[in-house]
Amino acid sequence: MIIEVRAKNCFAFDEAIAFSMKADMRNKKFGSNVYKENCFNVLKTAGIYGPNNVGKTCLIRCIKAIKGVLLNKKNVLMSNFFTDSDICELGVTFLYNGRKFAYDFKYDSDREEYVYEEFLEVVKDKYNNEKSICWFKRDTLNDEFSCIDTELLTMIPVVAKNNVIFHLMDSSKFSSLNDMKQILMGFAEKIDIINMNNIPMEHTIELMKNKNMLQEKVVEFIKNADLYLDNYEYVEMGNIKLQDNSENKRPEEKVLDIPDKVMDQIRLVSTYKGVQVPSMLFDSTGTKKIAAMASYVIEALEQGRILVIDELDSSIHFKLTRATVAMFNNELNTDAQMIFTVHDINLMDCKRLFRKEQIWFVDKDENGVYVYSLADFTAEKGVRGTSDLIEKYKKGAFAALPDPELINTLLSIKGNAKEAVSDDK
């Protein structure tokens, strides 16, 4: 599970920001929203609010970049446009197999070099005090190196910097480095990142092809979403009745269209009152997005994965987004986590759904981008768990609220029109 994500001079973030999933155990409300293991307490869900174009998606991109680096994927890191430095800084603290670890790195986007890496394990003593144990550190900016694999220590200063250390060397030769690699890659492989505005149906198709318990649960999720469906399945082409040259049609939504696999999509069939129809041609955009999301949700809950969703409420009814979040918060969810960006203020509910530290905001002004939690607004500041948060948010109490002045556009249009009429006369 993710405990904290850190970023500096990366994408939209110029100054250092930290997004935390650490539960505040002074708050006893909604204990089921917290995952507890070995005295570590981590939030199961968090929702991130804010206006368009302030950095919510950039926070998701930071998680995606960290995952990519750990899995040796193509590097997509960018330094902030408004700073002079080319060095991006990213870090993540996470829980893996009941142990807490932290990994930070710095990447020079101009030289395409990893100039800093540090991997720590965080342990607690019998008094619940935390202590950090450094497994590995490579700081080429200050010529500082340390490693618990002593035989590796003399090699670190001369190793290339075009990748992180455990993807550059044969880790099987060094026991601690190999353990570090397995921990970091094992953690990264548990992360699924999707954008509801561009969610692929491919994942659900692959699950639906396999007749097993997971496939049955995906179908159950779709049916229980109250979409008036009798059934949802992947069938052979000969069992589908197509009319009006339907086989030549493509889905209306480009984001749900997989080139060269249209017929595979058509084999996803919805049944209404006993009549089978190709889902991708006849179902609504929202229904198709629910079907695409279902496989990720079920896998996360079944396998203890980390699901990161950008724009959770895109084309989805607010009661369904709320019910999806509630599944992850439920005590029956023992090890899955969901982090999402959202605009739907109906989810901003600390009376029945969230702890205060589960609601986050991203905002910006001329000085930079800010990432902060509702928990920063204390009772002394007039914000309690029983407060009407929606009304306070509407009034700008938490900032992170757009201030559109579209009336000026209308006045400009009408003003120009009147001037044109006057000129004609």
CSV table of C-alpha atoms in Angstrom, one decimal:
chain,number,residue,atom,x,y,z
A,1,MET,CA,0.0,0.0,0.0
A,2,ILE,CA,1.1,3.6,-0.7
A,3,ILE,CA,1.8,5.6,2.5
A,4,GLU,CA,3.2,8.8,0.9
A,5,VAL,CA,4.1,10.2,-2.4
A,6,ARG,CA,6.7,13.0,-2.7
A,7,ALA,CA,7.6,15.2,-5.6
A,8,LYS,CA,9.7,18.3,-6.3
A,9,ASN,CA,10.5,20.1,-9.5
A,10,CYS,CA,8.5,17.5,-11.4
A,11,PHE,CA,5.6,18.1,-13.8
A,12,ALA,CA,3.4,20.9,-12.3
A,13,PHE,CA,5.1,20.8,-8.9
A,14,ASP,CA,8.0,23.3,-8.5
A,15,GLU,CA,8.3,23.2,-4.7
A,16,ALA,CA,8.2,20.0,-2.7
A,17,ILE,CA,4.8,18.4,-2.1
A,18,ALA,CA,3.7,15.4,-0.1
A,19,PHE,CA,0.5,13.4,-0.5
A,20,SER,CA,0.0,11.1,2.5
A,21,MET,CA,-2.2,8.0,3.0
A,22,LYS,CA,-1.1,7.7,6.7
A,23,ALA,CA,-4.0,7.4,9.0
A,24,ASP,CA,-4.3,9.7,12.0
A,25,MET,CA,-5.1,7.2,14.8
A,26,ARG,CA,-6.2,10.0,17.1
A,27,ASN,CA,-9.3,9.9,14.9
A,28,LYS,CA,-11.4,6.9,16.0
A,29,LYS,CA,-14.1,7.4,13.4
A,30,PHE,CA,-14.5,4.9,10.5
A,31,GLY,CA,-11.9,2.5,11.8
A,32,SER,CA,-12.8,0.2,8.8
A,33,ASN,CA,-11.3,2.8,6.5
A,34,VAL,CA,-7.9,2.0,7.9
A,35,TYR,CA,-5.6,-0.9,7.0
A,36,LYS,CA,-3.6,-2.0,10.0
A,37,GLU,CA,-0.6,-4.3,10.0
A,38,ASN,CA,2.4,-4.5,12.4
A,39,CYS,CA,1.5,-1.2,14.1
A,40,PHE,CA,1.4,0.6,10.7
A,41,ASN,CA,-1.9,2.3,9.8
A,42,VAL,CA,-2.7,3.2,6.2
A,43,LEU,CA,-5.8,4.7,4.6
A,44,LYS,CA,-7.7,2.4,2.2
A,45,THR,CA,-9.0,5.3,0.0
A,46,ALA,CA,-8.4,9.0,-0.7
A,47,GLY,CA,-10.1,11.4,-3.0
A,48,ILE,CA,-8.4,14.4,-4.5
A,49,TYR,CA,-10.3,17.5,-5.4
A,50,GLY,CA,-9.4,20.7,-7.2
A,51,PRO,CA,-10.1,22.9,-10.3
A,52,ASN,CA,-9.2,21.8,-13.8
A,53,ASN,CA,-5.5,22.3,-14.8
A,54,VAL,CA,-4.1,22.8,-11.3
A,55,GLY,CA,-2.1,19.5,-10.9
A,56,LYS,CA,-4.4,16.6,-9.9
A,57,THR,CA,-3.5,14.6,-12.9
A,58,CYS,CA,0.2,15.5,-12.4
A,59,LEU,CA,0.0,13.8,-9.0
A,60,ILE,CA,-1.3,10.7,-10.8
A,61,ARG,CA,1.6,11.1,-13.3
A,62,CYS,CA,4.1,11.1,-10.4
A,63,ILE,CA,2.8,7.8,-9.2
A,64,LYS,CA,2.9,6.5,-12.8
A,65,ALA,CA,6.5,7.7,-13.2
A,66,ILE,CA,7.6,6.0,-10.0
A,67,LYS,CA,6.0,2.8,-11.1
A,68,GLY,CA,7.7,3.1,-14.5
A,69,VAL,CA,11.1,3.7,-13.0
A,70,LEU,CA,10.8,0.7,-10.7
A,71,LEU,CA,9.6,-1.6,-13.5
A,72,ASN,CA,12.3,-0.3,-15.9
A,73,LYS,CA,9.7,1.2,-18.3
A,74,LYS,CA,10.3,4.2,-20.6
A,75,ASN,CA,11.1,7.3,-18.5
A,76,VAL,CA,8.4,10.0,-18.8
A,77,LEU,CA,9.8,12.4,-16.2
A,78,MET,CA,9.8,16.1,-16.9
A,79,SER,CA,11.2,18.9,-14.7
A,80,ASN,CA,9.0,21.9,-14.0
A,81,PHE,CA,8.9,24.4,-16.8
A,82,PHE,CA,9.2,27.4,-14.4
A,83,THR,CA,12.4,26.4,-12.6
A,84,ASP,CA,16.0,26.6,-13.6
A,85,SER,CA,16.9,23.1,-12.4
A,86,ASP,CA,16.7,20.0,-14.5
A,87,ILE,CA,16.6,17.6,-11.6
A,88,CYS,CA,13.3,16.0,-10.8
A,89,GLU,CA,12.8,14.5,-7.3
A,90,LEU,CA,10.4,11.7,-6.6
A,91,GLY,CA,9.8,9.5,-3.6
A,92,VAL,CA,7.4,6.9,-2.3
A,93,THR,CA,6.8,5.4,1.1
A,94,PHE,CA,4.9,2.1,1.1
A,95,LEU,CA,3.9,-1.0,3.0
A,96,TYR,CA,4.9,-4.3,1.5
A,97,ASN,CA,4.4,-7.7,3.2
A,98,GLY,CA,3.8,-5.9,6.5
A,99,ARG,CA,7.1,-3.9,6.3
A,100,LYS,CA,7.5,-0.2,5.7
A,101,PHE,CA,9.9,1.0,3.1
A,102,ALA,CA,10.9,4.4,1.5
A,103,TYR,CA,12.5,4.9,-1.9
A,104,ASP,CA,13.6,8.3,-3.2
A,105,PHE,CA,15.5,9.3,-6.4
A,106,LYS,CA,16.6,12.3,-8.3
A,107,TYR,CA,16.7,12.4,-12.1
A,108,ASP,CA,18.5,14.9,-14.3
A,109,SER,CA,16.1,15.2,-17.2
A,110,ASP,CA,18.8,17.1,-19.3
A,111,ARG,CA,21.6,14.6,-18.9
A,112,GLU,CA,19.1,11.7,-18.6
A,113,GLU,CA,20.9,10.5,-15.4
A,114,TYR,CA,19.8,9.2,-12.0
A,115,VAL,CA,22.0,11.3,-9.7
A,116,TYR,CA,20.5,10.2,-6.4
A,117,GLU,CA,18.9,7.1,-5.0
A,118,GLU,CA,18.1,6.0,-1.4
A,119,PHE,CA,16.2,3.0,-0.1
A,120,LEU,CA,15.2,2.8,3.6
A,121,GLU,CA,13.3,0.4,5.8
A,122,VAL,CA,11.3,2.0,8.5
A,123,VAL,CA,10.9,-0.1,11.7
A,124,LYS,CA,9.1,0.5,15.0
A,125,ASP,CA,10.3,-0.3,18.4
A,126,LYS,CA,8.2,-1.6,21.3
A,127,TYR,CA,7.3,2.0,22.1
A,128,ASN,CA,6.0,2.6,18.6
A,129,ASN,CA,8.8,4.9,17.7
A,130,GLU,CA,10.0,4.8,14.1
A,131,LYS,CA,13.6,4.3,13.0
A,132,SER,CA,15.0,4.3,9.5
A,133,ILE,CA,17.6,1.7,8.4
A,134,CYS,CA,19.5,2.6,5.2
A,135,TRP,CA,19.8,-0.3,2.8
A,136,PHE,CA,21.3,1.7,-0.1
A,137,LYS,CA,22.3,5.2,-0.9
A,138,ARG,CA,23.9,6.6,-4.1
A,139,ASP,CA,24.4,10.4,-4.0
A,140,THR,CA,26.6,11.3,-7.0
A,141,LEU,CA,25.9,15.0,-6.4
A,142,ASN,CA,27.8,14.9,-3.1
A,143,ASP,CA,29.8,11.7,-3.6
A,144,GLU,CA,28.1,9.9,-0.7
A,145,PHE,CA,27.6,6.2,-1.0
A,146,SER,CA,26.4,3.5,1.4
A,147,CYS,CA,25.1,0.0,1.1
A,148,ILE,CA,24.6,-3.0,3.5
A,149,ASP,CA,26.1,-5.2,0.7
A,150,THR,CA,29.7,-4.3,1.6
A,151,GLU,CA,31.1,-6.0,-1.5
A,152,LEU,CA,28.9,-3.7,-3.6
A,153,LEU,CA,30.0,-0.5,-1.9
A,154,THR,CA,33.3,-0.1,-3.8
A,155,MET,CA,31.5,-0.5,-7.1
A,156,ILE,CA,28.7,2.0,-6.6
A,157,PRO,CA,30.8,5.2,-7.5
A,158,VAL,CA,31.8,3.8,-10.9
A,159,VAL,CA,28.4,2.4,-11.9
A,160,ALA,CA,26.6,4.1,-14.8
A,161,LYS,CA,23.9,6.6,-14.0
A,162,ASN,CA,21.5,5.9,-17.0
A,163,ASN,CA,19.3,3.8,-14.8
A,164,VAL,CA,18.5,3.0,-11.2
A,165,ILE,CA,21.1,0.7,-9.5
A,166,PHE,CA,19.0,-2.6,-9.4
A,167,HIS,CA,18.3,-2.4,-13.2
A,168,LEU,CA,22.0,-1.8,-14.0
A,169,MET,CA,23.6,-4.6,-12.1
A,170,ASP,CA,23.1,-8.4,-11.8
A,171,SER,CA,21.3,-8.2,-8.5
A,172,SER,CA,21.5,-11.9,-8.0
A,173,LYS,CA,25.2,-11.4,-7.0
A,174,PHE,CA,24.3,-9.2,-4.0
A,175,SER,CA,21.7,-10.5,-1.6
A,176,SER,CA,20.5,-7.2,-0.2
A,177,LEU,CA,20.4,-5.5,-3.6
A,178,ASN,CA,18.3,-8.5,-4.9
A,179,ASP,CA,15.9,-8.2,-1.9
A,180,MET,CA,15.6,-4.5,-2.6
A,181,LYS,CA,14.8,-5.2,-6.3
A,182,GLN,CA,12.2,-7.8,-5.4
A,183,ILE,CA,10.5,-5.5,-2.9
A,184,LEU,CA,10.4,-2.4,-5.2
A,185,MET,CA,9.3,-4.3,-8.3
A,186,GLY,CA,6.8,-6.4,-6.3
A,187,PHE,CA,5.3,-3.1,-4.9
A,188,ALA,CA,5.2,-1.5,-8.4
A,189,GLU,CA,3.6,-4.5,-10.0
A,190,LYS,CA,0.6,-4.1,-7.6
A,191,ILE,CA,-0.2,-0.7,-8.9
A,192,ASP,CA,-2.9,-0.2,-11.6
A,193,ILE,CA,-3.4,3.3,-13.0
A,194,ILE,CA,-6.4,4.2,-15.2
A,195,ASN,CA,-8.0,7.4,-16.6
A,196,MET,CA,-11.7,7.2,-16.8
A,197,ASN,CA,-11.7,9.5,-19.8
A,198,ASN,CA,-9.4,7.0,-21.6
A,199,ILE,CA,-10.1,3.7,-20.0
A,200,PRO,CA,-9.3,0.6,-22.1
A,201,MET,CA,-11.9,-2.2,-22.4
A,202,GLU,CA,-9.1,-4.6,-23.2
A,203,HIS,CA,-8.5,-5.6,-19.6
A,204,THR,CA,-12.2,-6.5,-19.0
A,205,ILE,CA,-12.2,-8.4,-22.4
A,206,GLU,CA,-9.2,-10.5,-21.3
A,207,LEU,CA,-10.9,-11.4,-18.0
A,208,MET,CA,-14.2,-12.1,-19.6
A,209,LYS,CA,-12.5,-14.6,-22.0
A,210,ASN,CA,-11.6,-16.8,-19.0
A,211,LYS,CA,-14.5,-18.6,-17.4
A,212,ASN,CA,-13.4,-18.5,-13.7
A,213,MET,CA,-14.4,-17.0,-10.4
A,214,LEU,CA,-12.8,-13.7,-11.2
A,215,GLN,CA,-14.9,-13.4,-14.4
A,216,GLU,CA,-18.0,-14.2,-12.4
A,217,LYS,CA,-17.3,-11.5,-9.9
A,218,VAL,CA,-16.8,-8.9,-12.7
A,219,VAL,CA,-20.2,-9.8,-14.2
A,220,GLU,CA,-21.7,-9.6,-10.7
A,221,PHE,CA,-20.2,-6.1,-10.2
A,222,ILE,CA,-21.6,-4.9,-13.5
A,223,LYS,CA,-25.1,-6.4,-12.8
A,224,ASN,CA,-25.1,-5.0,-9.2
A,225,ALA,CA,-24.4,-1.5,-10.6
A,226,ASP,CA,-28.1,-1.3,-11.2
A,227,LEU,CA,-27.8,-1.0,-15.0
A,228,TYR,CA,-31.0,-3.0,-15.7
A,229,LEU,CA,-28.9,-5.8,-17.1
A,230,ASP,CA,-29.9,-9.5,-16.9
A,231,ASN,CA,-26.4,-10.6,-17.9
A,232,TYR,CA,-23.0,-9.6,-19.3
A,233,GLU,CA,-20.8,-12.1,-21.1
A,234,TYR,CA,-18.2,-12.8,-23.7
A,235,VAL,CA,-19.7,-15.0,-26.4
A,236,GLU,CA,-18.9,-16.6,-29.8
A,237,MET,CA,-19.7,-14.5,-32.8
A,238,GLY,CA,-22.1,-17.1,-34.1
A,239,ASN,CA,-24.3,-16.5,-31.0
A,240,ILE,CA,-24.7,-12.8,-31.6
A,241,LYS,CA,-27.6,-11.4,-33.6
A,242,LEU,CA,-26.4,-8.3,-35.6
A,243,GLN,CA,-28.7,-6.1,-37.6
A,244,ASP,CA,-28.3,-3.1,-39.9
A,245,ASN,CA,-24.6,-4.0,-40.7
A,246,SER,CA,-23.7,-3.7,-37.1
A,247,GLU,CA,-20.6,-5.7,-37.7
A,248,ASN,CA,-19.2,-2.7,-39.6
A,249,LYS,CA,-19.8,-0.2,-36.9
A,250,ARG,CA,-17.4,1.0,-34.3
A,251,PRO,CA,-18.1,2.2,-30.8
A,252,GLU,CA,-18.9,5.9,-30.6
A,253,GLU,CA,-16.4,6.6,-27.9
A,254,LYS,CA,-12.8,6.8,-29.3
A,255,VAL,CA,-11.5,6.2,-25.8
A,256,LEU,CA,-13.2,2.9,-25.6
A,257,ASP,CA,-12.2,1.8,-29.1
A,258,ILE,CA,-9.4,-0.7,-29.5
A,259,PRO,CA,-8.0,-0.6,-33.1
A,260,ASP,CA,-8.1,-3.9,-34.9
A,261,LYS,CA,-10.1,-5.5,-32.1
A,262,VAL,CA,-13.6,-4.2,-32.8
A,263,MET,CA,-15.0,-7.7,-33.3
A,264,ASP,CA,-13.5,-8.7,-30.0
A,265,GLN,CA,-15.4,-5.9,-28.4
A,266,ILE,CA,-18.6,-6.9,-30.1
A,267,ARG,CA,-18.4,-10.3,-28.4
A,268,LEU,CA,-19.0,-8.5,-25.1
A,269,VAL,CA,-22.8,-9.0,-24.9
A,270,SER,CA,-25.4,-7.4,-22.6
A,271,THR,CA,-28.7,-9.2,-22.0
A,272,TYR,CA,-31.9,-7.1,-21.5
A,273,LYS,CA,-35.1,-9.0,-20.9
A,274,GLY,CA,-33.7,-12.1,-22.5
A,275,VAL,CA,-32.4,-10.3,-25.6
A,276,GLN,CA,-28.6,-10.2,-26.3
A,277,VAL,CA,-27.0,-7.1,-27.8
A,278,PRO,CA,-23.4,-6.1,-28.4
A,279,SER,CA,-22.5,-4.0,-25.4
A,280,MET,CA,-20.0,-1.7,-27.3
A,281,LEU,CA,-22.7,-0.8,-29.9
A,282,PHE,CA,-25.8,-0.5,-27.8
A,283,ASP,CA,-24.9,0.4,-24.2
A,284,SER,CA,-24.4,3.9,-22.9
A,285,THR,CA,-21.0,5.5,-22.4
A,286,GLY,CA,-21.4,5.2,-18.6
A,287,THR,CA,-22.3,1.5,-18.8
A,288,LYS,CA,-19.3,0.8,-20.9
A,289,LYS,CA,-17.0,2.7,-18.6
A,290,ILE,CA,-18.4,0.8,-15.6
A,291,ALA,CA,-17.8,-2.5,-17.5
A,292,ALA,CA,-14.2,-1.4,-18.3
A,293,MET,CA,-13.6,-0.3,-14.6
A,294,ALA,CA,-15.1,-3.5,-13.2
A,295,SER,CA,-12.2,-5.7,-13.9
A,296,TYR,CA,-9.7,-3.4,-12.2
A,297,VAL,CA,-11.9,-3.0,-9.1
A,298,ILE,CA,-12.5,-6.7,-8.8
A,299,GLU,CA,-8.8,-7.6,-9.3
A,300,ALA,CA,-7.8,-4.9,-6.7
A,301,LEU,CA,-10.2,-6.2,-4.1
A,302,GLU,CA,-9.5,-9.9,-4.9
A,303,GLN,CA,-5.7,-9.6,-5.1
A,304,GLY,CA,-4.9,-6.7,-2.7
A,305,ARG,CA,-3.8,-4.3,-5.5
A,306,ILE,CA,-3.5,-0.5,-5.5
A,307,LEU,CA,-5.9,1.1,-7.9
A,308,VAL,CA,-5.2,4.7,-8.9
A,309,ILE,CA,-8.0,6.4,-10.9
A,310,ASP,CA,-8.0,9.7,-12.6
A,311,GLU,CA,-11.5,11.3,-13.0
A,312,LEU,CA,-13.4,8.6,-11.2
A,313,ASP,CA,-16.7,10.3,-11.7
A,314,SER,CA,-16.4,10.7,-15.5
A,315,SER,CA,-19.8,9.6,-17.0
A,316,ILE,CA,-20.6,7.7,-13.8
A,317,HIS,CA,-23.6,8.4,-11.6
A,318,PHE,CA,-22.6,9.8,-8.2
A,319,LYS,CA,-24.3,6.9,-6.3
A,320,LEU,CA,-22.2,4.4,-8.1
A,321,THR,CA,-18.9,6.2,-7.5
A,322,ARG,CA,-19.9,6.5,-3.8
A,323,ALA,CA,-20.8,2.7,-3.7
A,324,THR,CA,-17.4,1.9,-5.4
A,325,VAL,CA,-15.5,3.9,-2.8
A,326,ALA,CA,-17.5,2.3,0.0
A,327,MET,CA,-16.4,-1.2,-1.2
A,328,PHE,CA,-12.8,-0.2,-0.6
A,329,ASN,CA,-13.6,1.4,2.8
A,330,ASN,CA,-15.5,-1.6,4.0
A,331,GLU,CA,-14.1,-3.9,6.7
A,332,LEU,CA,-14.4,-6.8,4.2
A,333,ASN,CA,-11.6,-5.2,2.1
A,334,THR,CA,-8.5,-6.4,3.9
A,335,ASP,CA,-5.7,-5.2,1.7
A,336,ALA,CA,-6.7,-3.2,-1.4
A,337,GLN,CA,-6.3,0.5,-1.8
A,338,MET,CA,-7.8,3.1,-4.1
A,339,ILE,CA,-6.6,6.7,-4.8
A,340,PHE,CA,-8.7,8.8,-7.1
A,341,THR,CA,-9.2,12.3,-8.5
A,342,VAL,CA,-12.8,13.5,-8.6
A,343,HIS,CA,-15.0,16.6,-9.0
A,344,ASP,CA,-18.2,15.2,-7.6
A,345,ILE,CA,-18.8,17.0,-4.3
A,346,ASN,CA,-21.4,14.4,-3.2
A,347,LEU,CA,-18.4,12.2,-2.2
A,348,MET,CA,-17.1,14.9,0.2
A,349,ASP,CA,-18.8,13.3,3.1
A,350,CYS,CA,-17.2,12.9,6.5
A,351,LYS,CA,-20.4,12.0,8.2
A,352,ARG,CA,-20.9,8.6,6.4
A,353,LEU,CA,-18.0,7.9,4.1
A,354,PHE,CA,-14.6,9.5,4.9
A,355,ARG,CA,-12.2,10.4,7.6
A,356,LYS,CA,-11.0,14.0,7.2
A,357,GLU,CA,-7.5,12.8,6.2
A,358,GLN,CA,-9.0,10.9,3.3
A,359,ILE,CA,-10.0,14.1,1.4
A,360,TRP,CA,-7.3,16.0,-0.4
A,361,PHE,CA,-7.1,19.2,-2.4
A,362,VAL,CA,-4.8,20.5,-5.2
A,363,ASP,CA,-4.8,24.2,-5.9
A,364,LYS,CA,-2.4,26.7,-7.4
A,365,ASP,CA,-1.8,30.4,-7.7
A,366,GLU,CA,0.9,32.6,-9.2
A,367,ASN,CA,3.4,31.3,-6.6
A,368,GLY,CA,3.0,27.6,-7.2
A,369,VAL,CA,0.9,24.4,-6.7
A,370,TYR,CA,-0.3,23.2,-3.3
A,371,VAL,CA,-1.3,19.8,-2.1
A,372,TYR,CA,-3.1,19.6,1.2
A,373,SER,CA,-5.6,17.6,3.2
A,374,LEU,CA,-8.9,18.4,4.8
A,375,ALA,CA,-7.3,17.3,8.0
A,376,ASP,CA,-5.3,20.5,7.9
A,377,PHE,CA,-8.5,22.4,8.6
A,378,THR,CA,-9.0,21.7,12.3
A,379,ALA,CA,-12.0,22.1,14.6
A,380,GLU,CA,-10.4,25.3,15.8
A,381,LYS,CA,-10.8,26.6,12.3
A,382,GLY,CA,-14.4,25.7,12.3
A,383,VAL,CA,-14.2,22.4,10.3
A,384,ARG,CA,-15.4,19.3,12.1
A,385,GLY,CA,-16.4,15.9,10.8
A,386,THR,CA,-20.0,16.9,11.4
A,387,SER,CA,-19.6,20.1,9.4
A,388,ASP,CA,-21.5,20.6,6.1
A,389,LEU,CA,-18.3,20.2,4.0
A,390,ILE,CA,-20.1,20.6,0.7
A,391,GLU,CA,-21.5,24.0,1.6
A,392,LYS,CA,-18.1,25.1,3.0
A,393,TYR,CA,-16.3,23.9,-0.2
A,394,LYS,CA,-18.9,25.8,-2.4
A,395,LYS,CA,-18.1,28.9,-0.4
A,396,GLY,CA,-14.4,28.5,-0.9
A,397,ALA,CA,-13.5,27.6,2.6
A,398,PHE,CA,-10.9,25.1,1.4
A,399,ALA,CA,-9.9,27.0,-1.7
A,400,ALA,CA,-9.2,24.5,-4.6
A,401,LEU,CA,-12.3,26.0,-6.3
A,402,PRO,CA,-12.5,27.5,-9.8
A,403,ASP,CA,-13.7,31.0,-10.3
A,404,PRO,CA,-15.0,31.1,-13.9
A,405,GLU,CA,-15.8,34.5,-15.5
A,406,LEU,CA,-17.5,33.2,-18.6
A,407,ILE,CA,-19.9,36.1,-18.5
A,408,ASN,CA,-17.1,38.2,-19.9
A,409,THR,CA,-17.0,35.9,-23.0
A,410,LEU,CA,-20.7,36.4,-23.5
A,411,LEU,CA,-20.4,40.1,-23.1
A,412,SER,CA,-17.5,40.1,-25.6
A,413,ILE,CA,-19.6,38.1,-28.1
A,414,LYS,CA,-22.7,40.2,-27.7
A,415,GLY,CA,-20.6,43.4,-27.6
A,416,ASN,CA,-18.9,42.5,-30.9
A,417,ALA,CA,-22.3,41.6,-32.4
A,418,LYS,CA,-23.7,45.0,-31.5
A,419,GLU,CA,-20.7,46.8,-32.9
A,420,ALA,CA,-21.1,44.8,-36.1
A,421,VAL,CA,-24.7,45.9,-36.4
A,422,SER,CA,-23.8,49.5,-35.7
A,423,ASP,CA,-21.1,49.4,-38.3
A,424,ASP,CA,-23.6,48.0,-40.9
A,425,LYS,CA,-25.9,50.9,-40.2
